[in-house]
Short mmCIF file of C-alpha atoms in Angstrom, two decimals:
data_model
loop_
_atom_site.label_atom_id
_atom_site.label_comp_id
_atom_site.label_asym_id
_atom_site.label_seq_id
_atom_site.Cartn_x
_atom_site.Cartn_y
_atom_site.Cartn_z
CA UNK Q 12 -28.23 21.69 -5.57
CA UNK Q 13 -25.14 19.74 -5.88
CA UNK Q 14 -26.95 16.29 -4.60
CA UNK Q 15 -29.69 17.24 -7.25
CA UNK Q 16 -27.14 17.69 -9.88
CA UNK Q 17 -25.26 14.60 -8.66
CA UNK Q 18 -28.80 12.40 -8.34
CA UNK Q 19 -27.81 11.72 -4.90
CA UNK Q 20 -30.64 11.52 -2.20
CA UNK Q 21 -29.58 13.64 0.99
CA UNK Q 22 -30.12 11.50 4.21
CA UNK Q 23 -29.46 13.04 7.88
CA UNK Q 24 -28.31 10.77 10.67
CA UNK Q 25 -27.70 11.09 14.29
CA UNK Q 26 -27.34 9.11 17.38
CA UNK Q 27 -29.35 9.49 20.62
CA UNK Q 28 -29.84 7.16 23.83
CA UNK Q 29 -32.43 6.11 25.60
CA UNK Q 30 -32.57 4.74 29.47
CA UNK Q 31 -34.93 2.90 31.72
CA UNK Q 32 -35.26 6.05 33.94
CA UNK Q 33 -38.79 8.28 32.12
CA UNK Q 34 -38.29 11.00 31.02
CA UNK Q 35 -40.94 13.12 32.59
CA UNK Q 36 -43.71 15.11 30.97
CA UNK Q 37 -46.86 16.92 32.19
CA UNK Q 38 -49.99 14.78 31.72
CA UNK Q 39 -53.76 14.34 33.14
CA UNK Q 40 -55.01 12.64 36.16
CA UNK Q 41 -58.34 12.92 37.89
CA UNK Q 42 -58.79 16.51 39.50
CA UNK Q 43 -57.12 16.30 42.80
CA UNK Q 44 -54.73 12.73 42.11
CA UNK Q 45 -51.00 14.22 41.26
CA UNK Q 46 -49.83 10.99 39.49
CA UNK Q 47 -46.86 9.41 40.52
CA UNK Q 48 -44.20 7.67 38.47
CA UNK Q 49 -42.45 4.68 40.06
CA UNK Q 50 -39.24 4.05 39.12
CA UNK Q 51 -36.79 1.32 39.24
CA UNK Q 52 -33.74 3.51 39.41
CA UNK Q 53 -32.67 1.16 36.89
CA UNK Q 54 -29.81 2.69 34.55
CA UNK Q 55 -30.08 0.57 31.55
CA UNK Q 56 -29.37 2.14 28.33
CA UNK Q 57 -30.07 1.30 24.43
CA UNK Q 58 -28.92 3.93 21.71
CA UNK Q 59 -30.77 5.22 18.50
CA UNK Q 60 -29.32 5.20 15.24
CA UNK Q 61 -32.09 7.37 12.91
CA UNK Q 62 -31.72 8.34 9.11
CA UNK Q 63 -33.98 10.77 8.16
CA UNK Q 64 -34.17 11.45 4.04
CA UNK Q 65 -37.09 13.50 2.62
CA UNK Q 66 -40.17 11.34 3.77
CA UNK Q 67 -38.16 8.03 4.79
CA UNK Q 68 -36.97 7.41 8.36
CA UNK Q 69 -35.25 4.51 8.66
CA UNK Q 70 -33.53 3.65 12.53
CA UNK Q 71 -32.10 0.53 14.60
CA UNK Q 72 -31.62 0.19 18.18
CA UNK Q 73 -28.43 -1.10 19.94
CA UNK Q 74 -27.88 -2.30 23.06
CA UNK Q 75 -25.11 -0.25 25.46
CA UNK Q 76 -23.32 2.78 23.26
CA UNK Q 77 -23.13 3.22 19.60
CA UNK Q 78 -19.92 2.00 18.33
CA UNK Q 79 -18.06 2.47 14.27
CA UNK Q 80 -19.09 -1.52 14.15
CA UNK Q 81 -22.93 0.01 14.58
CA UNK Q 82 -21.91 3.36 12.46
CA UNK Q 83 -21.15 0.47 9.34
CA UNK Q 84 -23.90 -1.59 10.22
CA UNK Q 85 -26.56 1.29 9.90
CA UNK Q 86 -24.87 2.65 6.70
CA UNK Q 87 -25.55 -1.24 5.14
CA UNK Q 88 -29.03 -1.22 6.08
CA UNK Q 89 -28.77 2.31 4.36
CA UNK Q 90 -27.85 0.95 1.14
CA UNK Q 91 -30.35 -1.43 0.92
CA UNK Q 92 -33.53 0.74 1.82
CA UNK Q 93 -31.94 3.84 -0.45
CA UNK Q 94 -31.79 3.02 -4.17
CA UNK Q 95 -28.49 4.90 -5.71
CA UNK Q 96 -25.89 7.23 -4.55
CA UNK Q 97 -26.37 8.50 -1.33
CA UNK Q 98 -24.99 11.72 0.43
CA UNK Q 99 -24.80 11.66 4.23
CA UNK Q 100 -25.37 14.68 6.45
CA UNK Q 101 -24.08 14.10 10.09
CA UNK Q 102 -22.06 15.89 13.21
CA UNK Q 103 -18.59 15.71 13.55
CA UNK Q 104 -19.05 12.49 16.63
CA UNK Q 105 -15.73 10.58 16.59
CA UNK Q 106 -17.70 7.66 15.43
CA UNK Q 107 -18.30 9.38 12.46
CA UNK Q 108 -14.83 10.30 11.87
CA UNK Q 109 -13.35 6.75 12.72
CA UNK Q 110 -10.88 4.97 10.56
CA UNK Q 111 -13.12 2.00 9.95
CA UNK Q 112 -16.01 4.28 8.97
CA UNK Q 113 -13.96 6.13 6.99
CA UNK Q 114 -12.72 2.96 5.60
CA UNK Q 115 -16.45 1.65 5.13
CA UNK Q 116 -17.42 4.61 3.11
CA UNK Q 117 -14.29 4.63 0.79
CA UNK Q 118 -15.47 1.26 -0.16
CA UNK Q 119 -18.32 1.90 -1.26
CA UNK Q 120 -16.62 3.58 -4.52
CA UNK Q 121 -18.67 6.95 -3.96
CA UNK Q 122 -22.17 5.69 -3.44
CA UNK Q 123 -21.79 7.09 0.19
CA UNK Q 124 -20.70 10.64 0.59
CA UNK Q 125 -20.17 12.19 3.50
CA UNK Q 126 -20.83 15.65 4.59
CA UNK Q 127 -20.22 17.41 8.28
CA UNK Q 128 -23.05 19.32 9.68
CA UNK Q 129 -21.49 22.57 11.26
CA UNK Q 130 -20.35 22.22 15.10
CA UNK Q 131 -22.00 22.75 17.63
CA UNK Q 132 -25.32 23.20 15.28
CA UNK Q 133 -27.74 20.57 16.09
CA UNK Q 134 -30.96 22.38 15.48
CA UNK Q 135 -29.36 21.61 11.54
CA UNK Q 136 -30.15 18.65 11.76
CA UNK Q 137 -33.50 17.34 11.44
CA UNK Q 138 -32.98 13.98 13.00
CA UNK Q 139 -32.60 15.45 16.57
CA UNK Q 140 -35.99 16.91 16.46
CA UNK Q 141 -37.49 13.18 15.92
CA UNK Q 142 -34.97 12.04 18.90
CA UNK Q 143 -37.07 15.14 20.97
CA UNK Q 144 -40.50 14.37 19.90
CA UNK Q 145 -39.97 10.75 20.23
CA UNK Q 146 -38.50 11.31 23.94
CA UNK Q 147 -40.89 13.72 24.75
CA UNK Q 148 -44.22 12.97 23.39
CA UNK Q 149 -44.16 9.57 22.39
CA UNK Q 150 -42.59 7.64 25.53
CA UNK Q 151 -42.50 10.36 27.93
CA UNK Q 152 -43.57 9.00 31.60
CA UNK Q 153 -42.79 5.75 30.06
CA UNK Q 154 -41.43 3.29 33.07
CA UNK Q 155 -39.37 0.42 32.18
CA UNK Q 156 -37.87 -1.86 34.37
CA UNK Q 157 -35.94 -3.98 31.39
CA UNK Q 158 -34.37 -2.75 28.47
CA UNK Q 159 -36.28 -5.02 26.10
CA UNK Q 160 -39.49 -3.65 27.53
CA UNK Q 161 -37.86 0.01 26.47
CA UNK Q 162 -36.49 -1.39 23.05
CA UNK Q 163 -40.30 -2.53 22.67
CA UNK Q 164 -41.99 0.73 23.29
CA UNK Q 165 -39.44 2.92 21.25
CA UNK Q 166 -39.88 0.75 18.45
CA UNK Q 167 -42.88 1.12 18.46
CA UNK Q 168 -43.24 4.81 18.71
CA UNK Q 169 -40.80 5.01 16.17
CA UNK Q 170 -42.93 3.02 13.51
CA UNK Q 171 -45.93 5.39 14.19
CA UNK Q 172 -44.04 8.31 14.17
CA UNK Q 173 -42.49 7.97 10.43
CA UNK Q 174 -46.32 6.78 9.48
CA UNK Q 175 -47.27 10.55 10.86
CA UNK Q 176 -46.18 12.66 7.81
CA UNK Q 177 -47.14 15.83 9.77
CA UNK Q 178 -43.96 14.51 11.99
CA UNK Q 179 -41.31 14.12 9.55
CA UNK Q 180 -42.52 17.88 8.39
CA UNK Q 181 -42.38 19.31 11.19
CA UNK Q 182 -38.79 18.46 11.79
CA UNK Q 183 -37.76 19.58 8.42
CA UNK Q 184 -39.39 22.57 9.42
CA UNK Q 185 -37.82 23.05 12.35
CA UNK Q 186 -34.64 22.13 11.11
CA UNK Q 187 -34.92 25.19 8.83
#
């Protein structure tokens, strides 16, 4: 009610990684062929940044962990897809709680606000249901030897997932 009074537009964000090694899923194969996942035992890693606000979901991929430098760099790209002030719901991560974020947002002479989501409450937060769905459903038995090849795939599951309105619902919904 506050945002609504405030004409700010809510947007939830939250981090999640990703790795070369697939994360494994039941699936079909030919009656009597148990199919068999080769992996590389590769341990490469790229993390998700994901900003979910009403029917928008905007994310970026890093390379290696996410960072305050990526934290600031998100919350730009933020400002330029979201029109107006903007009120940010996220965990308590120490990335989020960093000087130079905090720093970031003071600058921006209250468009950003910043709100905690409750600890150890990420079932809140609507953004981690994406993170499972994408994981999952999307790129599940996925295997990737490089991380580009990974970066390529999620991307792309990511772009068809927040074209799936019956997605971004069902997260809200779950998020409930």
């Amino acid at each position: 009610k506050k945002a609504r009074r405030q004409h700010q537009t809510i947007v939830f964000i939250d981090e999640s990684g990703l790795s070369t090694r697939p994360t494994r899923a039941r699936t079909w194969a030919l009656r009597g062929q148990t199919p068999v996942l080769q992996e590389t035992f590769n341990w490469k890693s790229l993390s998700l940044t994901g900003g979910l606000a009403l029917w928008r979901f905007l994310f970026q991929i890093h390379a290696g962990s996410i960072k305050s430098l990526q934290v600031i760099e998100f919350l730009k790209h933020l400002q330029r897809q979201v029109p107006g002030k903007i009120l940010i719901l996220w965990d308590g991560a120490p990335i989020h709680r960093s000087l130079l974020v905090k720093n970031f947002v003071a600058a921006t002479q209250g468009r950003i606000q910043v709100e905690r989501l409750p600890a150890d409450a990420p079932e809140l937060n609507p953004v981690e249901y994406m993170w499972g769905h994408l994981k999952t459903h999307e790129i599940a038995n996925l295997i990737a030897t490089q991380a580009w090849e990974l970066s390529l795939e999620a991307t792309a599951a990511l772009r068809r997932m927040r074209r799936r309105n019956s997605v971004i619902a069902a997260c809200y919904s779950q998020a409930e």
